[in-house]
PDB file of C-alpha atoms in Angstrom:
ATOM      1  CA  UNK A 299     -25.014  15.555  28.496  1.00  0.00           C
ATOM      2  CA  UNK A 300     -26.817  12.863  30.463  1.00  0.00           C
ATOM      3  CA  UNK A 301     -28.984  14.344  31.830  1.00  0.00           C
ATOM      4  CA  UNK A 302     -31.154  16.049  29.425  1.00  0.00           C
ATOM      5  CA  UNK A 303     -33.481  14.877  27.224  1.00  0.00           C
ATOM      6  CA  UNK A 304     -32.722  13.867  23.848  1.00  0.00           C
ATOM      7  CA  UNK A 305     -34.648  17.123  22.789  1.00  0.00           C
ATOM      8  CA  UNK A 306     -32.742  19.566  24.955  1.00  0.00           C
ATOM      9  CA  UNK A 307     -29.542  17.756  23.662  1.00  0.00           C
ATOM     10  CA  UNK A 308     -29.908  19.432  20.202  1.00  0.00           C
ATOM     11  CA  UNK A 309     -31.103  22.759  21.643  1.00  0.00           C
ATOM     12  CA  UNK A 310     -27.992  22.351  23.564  1.00  0.00           C
ATOM     13  CA  UNK A 311     -26.443  21.647  19.489  1.00  0.00           C
ATOM     14  CA  UNK A 312     -27.836  25.435  18.837  1.00  0.00           C
ATOM     15  CA  UNK A 313     -27.212  27.455  21.603  1.00  0.00           C
ATOM     16  CA  UNK A 314     -24.484  29.819  18.983  1.00  0.00           C
ATOM     17  CA  UNK A 315     -27.893  30.094  16.895  1.00  0.00           C
ATOM     18  CA  UNK A 316     -31.233  32.016  16.930  1.00  0.00           C
ATOM     19  CA  UNK A 317     -33.234  29.669  18.420  1.00  0.00           C
ATOM     20  CA  UNK A 318     -35.491  29.565  15.022  1.00  0.00           C
ATOM     21  CA  UNK A 319     -33.329  29.075  12.380  1.00  0.00           C
ATOM     22  CA  UNK A 320     -32.236  25.700  14.361  1.00  0.00           C
ATOM     23  CA  UNK A 321     -33.887  22.464  12.340  1.00  0.00           C
ATOM     24  CA  UNK A 322     -34.757  19.487  14.671  1.00  0.00           C
ATOM     25  CA  UNK A 323     -37.066  17.715  11.493  1.00  0.00           C
ATOM     26  CA  UNK A 324     -33.646  17.971  10.115  1.00  0.00           C
ATOM     27  CA  UNK A 325     -31.950  15.951  12.856  1.00  0.00           C
ATOM     28  CA  UNK A 326     -34.552  13.584  13.066  1.00  0.00           C
ATOM     29  CA  UNK A 327     -34.761  13.560   9.074  1.00  0.00           C
ATOM     30  CA  UNK A 328     -31.301  12.158   8.988  1.00  0.00           C
ATOM     31  CA  UNK A 329     -31.359  10.452  12.437  1.00  0.00           C
ATOM     32  CA  UNK A 330     -35.252   8.935  12.392  1.00  0.00           C
ATOM     33  CA  UNK A 331     -34.291   6.740  16.225  1.00  0.00           C
ATOM     34  CA  UNK A 332     -34.086   9.487  18.076  1.00  0.00           C
ATOM     35  CA  UNK A 333     -37.781  11.325  16.994  1.00  0.00           C
ATOM     36  CA  UNK A 334     -38.855   8.466  18.737  1.00  0.00           C
ATOM     37  CA  UNK A 335     -36.595   9.392  21.750  1.00  0.00           C
ATOM     38  CA  UNK A 336     -36.619  13.127  21.603  1.00  0.00           C
ATOM     39  CA  UNK A 337     -37.982  13.090  25.739  1.00  0.00           C
ATOM     40  CA  UNK A 338     -35.778  10.085  26.589  1.00  0.00           C
ATOM     41  CA  UNK A 339     -32.725  11.004  29.423  1.00  0.00           C
ATOM     42  CA  UNK A 340     -29.668  11.018  26.857  1.00  0.00           C
ATOM     43  CA  UNK A 341     -28.058   8.303  29.149  1.00  0.00           C
ATOM     44  CA  UNK A 342     -30.479   5.874  29.358  1.00  0.00           C
ATOM     45  CA  UNK A 343     -29.239   6.234  25.009  1.00  0.00           C
ATOM     46  CA  UNK A 344     -27.275   2.452  23.613  1.00  0.00           C
ATOM     47  CA  UNK A 345     -23.763   3.487  22.644  1.00  0.00           C
ATOM     48  CA  UNK A 346     -25.181   3.951  18.832  1.00  0.00           C
ATOM     49  CA  UNK A 347     -28.034   6.452  19.487  1.00  0.00           C
ATOM     50  CA  UNK A 348     -25.329   8.078  21.660  1.00  0.00           C
ATOM     51  CA  UNK A 349     -23.157   9.142  18.446  1.00  0.00           C
ATOM     52  CA  UNK A 350     -26.307   9.683  16.804  1.00  0.00           C
ATOM     53  CA  UNK A 351     -27.015  12.367  19.573  1.00  0.00           C
ATOM     54  CA  UNK A 352     -23.404  13.393  19.386  1.00  0.00           C
ATOM     55  CA  UNK A 353     -23.459  14.008  15.736  1.00  0.00           C
ATOM     56  CA  UNK A 354     -26.859  15.298  15.209  1.00  0.00           C
ATOM     57  CA  UNK A 355     -26.165  18.177  18.136  1.00  0.00           C
ATOM     58  CA  UNK A 356     -23.511  19.030  16.366  1.00  0.00           C
ATOM     59  CA  UNK A 357     -25.110  19.408  13.097  1.00  0.00           C
ATOM     60  CA  UNK A 358     -27.520  22.045  14.931  1.00  0.00           C
ATOM     61  CA  UNK A 359     -25.928  25.103  13.999  1.00  0.00           C
ATOM     62  CA  UNK A 360     -24.844  23.565  10.130  1.00  0.00           C
ATOM     63  CA  UNK A 361     -21.646  23.638   9.975  1.00  0.00           C
ATOM     64  CA  UNK A 362     -19.508  23.071   7.168  1.00  0.00           C
ATOM     65  CA  UNK A 363     -17.237  20.515   8.401  1.00  0.00           C
ATOM     66  CA  UNK A 364     -18.160  18.121  10.876  1.00  0.00           C
ATOM     67  CA  UNK A 365     -15.043  16.605  13.072  1.00  0.00           C
ATOM     68  CA  UNK A 366     -15.193  13.008  14.258  1.00  0.00           C
ATOM     69  CA  UNK A 367     -12.599  12.034  16.448  1.00  0.00           C
ATOM     70  CA  UNK A 368     -13.884   8.025  17.312  1.00  0.00           C
ATOM     71  CA  UNK A 369     -16.861   7.616  15.869  1.00  0.00           C
ATOM     72  CA  UNK A 370     -17.286   3.479  16.330  1.00  0.00           C
ATOM     73  CA  UNK A 371     -15.827   3.559  19.323  1.00  0.00           C
ATOM     74  CA  UNK A 372     -17.178   0.786  21.450  1.00  0.00           C
ATOM     75  CA  UNK A 373     -20.027   0.118  18.692  1.00  0.00           C
ATOM     76  CA  UNK A 374     -21.330  -3.416  17.224  1.00  0.00           C
ATOM     77  CA  UNK A 375     -19.648  -4.724  14.381  1.00  0.00           C
ATOM     78  CA  UNK A 376     -23.341  -4.018  12.203  1.00  0.00           C
ATOM     79  CA  UNK A 377     -23.745  -0.712  14.060  1.00  0.00           C
ATOM     80  CA  UNK A 378     -20.148   0.453  12.942  1.00  0.00           C
ATOM     81  CA  UNK A 379     -21.213   0.049   9.669  1.00  0.00           C
ATOM     82  CA  UNK A 380     -23.788   1.806  10.373  1.00  0.00           C
ATOM     83  CA  UNK A 381     -22.562   5.216  11.919  1.00  0.00           C
ATOM     84  CA  UNK A 382     -20.135   4.894   8.408  1.00  0.00           C
ATOM     85  CA  UNK A 383     -22.673   4.830   6.298  1.00  0.00           C
ATOM     86  CA  UNK A 384     -25.159   7.933   8.250  1.00  0.00           C
ATOM     87  CA  UNK A 385     -21.851   9.881   7.934  1.00  0.00           C
ATOM     88  CA  UNK A 386     -21.114   9.221   3.845  1.00  0.00           C
ATOM     89  CA  UNK A 387     -24.874   9.984   3.897  1.00  0.00           C
ATOM     90  CA  UNK A 388     -23.953  13.720   5.939  1.00  0.00           C
ATOM     91  CA  UNK A 389     -21.020  13.900   3.515  1.00  0.00           C
ATOM     92  CA  UNK A 390     -24.115  13.386   0.665  1.00  0.00           C
ATOM     93  CA  UNK A 391     -25.280  16.363   1.942  1.00  0.00           C
ATOM     94  CA  UNK A 392     -22.808  18.737   1.102  1.00  0.00           C
ATOM     95  CA  UNK A 393     -20.716  19.020   4.525  1.00  0.00           C
ATOM     96  CA  UNK A 394     -17.333  18.148   4.909  1.00  0.00           C
ATOM     97  CA  UNK A 395     -16.249  15.681   7.937  1.00  0.00           C
ATOM     98  CA  UNK A 396     -12.611  15.116   8.838  1.00  0.00           C
ATOM     99  CA  UNK A 397     -12.330  11.783  10.583  1.00  0.00           C
ATOM    100  CA  UNK A 398     -10.248  10.011  12.630  1.00  0.00           C
ATOM    101  CA  UNK A 399     -10.228   6.420  13.099  1.00  0.00           C
ATOM    102  CA  UNK A 400      -9.407   3.227  14.158  1.00  0.00           C
ATOM    103  CA  UNK A 401     -11.118   1.031  11.931  1.00  0.00           C
ATOM    104  CA  UNK A 402      -9.550   2.450   9.091  1.00  0.00           C
ATOM    105  CA  UNK A 403     -10.526  -0.483   6.790  1.00  0.00           C
ATOM    106  CA  UNK A 404     -13.855   0.476   6.859  1.00  0.00           C
ATOM    107  CA  UNK A 405     -13.660   3.799   7.016  1.00  0.00           C
ATOM    108  CA  UNK A 406     -11.475   3.588   4.498  1.00  0.00           C
ATOM    109  CA  UNK A 407     -13.889   2.707   1.679  1.00  0.00           C
ATOM    110  CA  UNK A 408     -15.953   4.802   2.875  1.00  0.00           C
ATOM    111  CA  UNK A 409     -13.758   8.041   2.179  1.00  0.00           C
ATOM    112  CA  UNK A 410     -12.354  10.124   0.094  1.00  0.00           C
ATOM    113  CA  UNK A 411      -8.662  10.186   1.428  1.00  0.00           C
ATOM    114  CA  UNK A 412      -6.800   9.161   4.316  1.00  0.00           C
ATOM    115  CA  UNK A 413      -3.963   9.722   6.122  1.00  0.00           C
ATOM    116  CA  UNK A 414      -1.759   7.647   7.664  1.00  0.00           C
ATOM    117  CA  UNK A 415      -0.357   8.617  11.574  1.00  0.00           C
ATOM    118  CA  UNK A 416       2.514   7.199  13.493  1.00  0.00           C
ATOM    119  CA  UNK A 417       3.574   8.614  16.521  1.00  0.00           C
ATOM    120  CA  UNK A 418       2.258  12.188  15.651  1.00  0.00           C
ATOM    121  CA  UNK A 419       3.168  12.409  11.661  1.00  0.00           C
ATOM    122  CA  UNK A 420       1.832  11.325   8.787  1.00  0.00           C
ATOM    123  CA  UNK A 421       3.813   9.006   7.359  1.00  0.00           C
ATOM    124  CA  UNK A 422       0.947   8.426   4.288  1.00  0.00           C
ATOM    125  CA  UNK A 423      -1.316  10.259   2.081  1.00  0.00           C
ATOM    126  CA  UNK A 424      -3.106   9.688  -0.841  1.00  0.00           C
ATOM    127  CA  UNK A 425      -6.429   8.670  -1.976  1.00  0.00           C
ATOM    128  CA  UNK A 426      -8.586   5.872   0.558  1.00  0.00           C
ATOM    129  CA  UNK A 427      -8.463   3.853  -2.694  1.00  0.00           C
ATOM    130  CA  UNK A 428      -4.940   3.373  -3.073  1.00  0.00           C
ATOM    131  CA  UNK A 429      -3.895   2.826   0.257  1.00  0.00           C
ATOM    132  CA  UNK A 430      -6.324   0.059   0.114  1.00  0.00           C
ATOM    133  CA  UNK A 431      -4.741  -1.561  -2.474  1.00  0.00           C
ATOM    134  CA  UNK A 432      -1.242  -1.651  -1.273  1.00  0.00           C
ATOM    135  CA  UNK A 433      -0.532  -4.591   0.360  1.00  0.00           C
ATOM    136  CA  UNK A 434       2.295  -3.068   2.350  1.00  0.00           C
ATOM    137  CA  UNK A 435       0.196  -1.041   4.424  1.00  0.00           C
ATOM    138  CA  UNK A 436      -2.383  -3.168   5.445  1.00  0.00           C
ATOM    139  CA  UNK A 437      -0.362  -5.753   6.602  1.00  0.00           C
ATOM    140  CA  UNK A 438       1.574  -2.513   8.537  1.00  0.00           C
ATOM    141  CA  UNK A 439      -1.633  -0.112   9.156  1.00  0.00           C
ATOM    142  CA  UNK A 440      -4.648  -2.072   8.503  1.00  0.00           C
ATOM    143  CA  UNK A 441      -4.337  -5.158  10.569  1.00  0.00           C
ATOM    144  CA  UNK A 442      -3.630  -7.231   7.276  1.00  0.00           C
TER     145      UNK A 442
END
């Protein structure tokens, strides 16, 4: 919600939950940059900060599973690694993560399992490390 502040966006994430049970401090602990921007309009955030806010908003209801669609799209290479590392941190909190990501190598380096889809069909499914280790998979699907 670009016209709302960071804080208001987090409130929207907790819309379905009783406001007194929502824990913005937990989100600000996970994404410290958002705390300093709490009163700033979301539309003025950088791409990386917007991704943090989107994940933070989704985490406001304390989900068991976080679904992410291309969380590193259009981010600078340094931010790609930071974002994927933050996703690992979220996973370490006991929250399952299901992610669709075109930056496959970087994502598989941090994943437990990987699924390769071609034209909407599952072609391969294996432990992420096994997929990364296969030269045929690397050449066909992971950019060599």
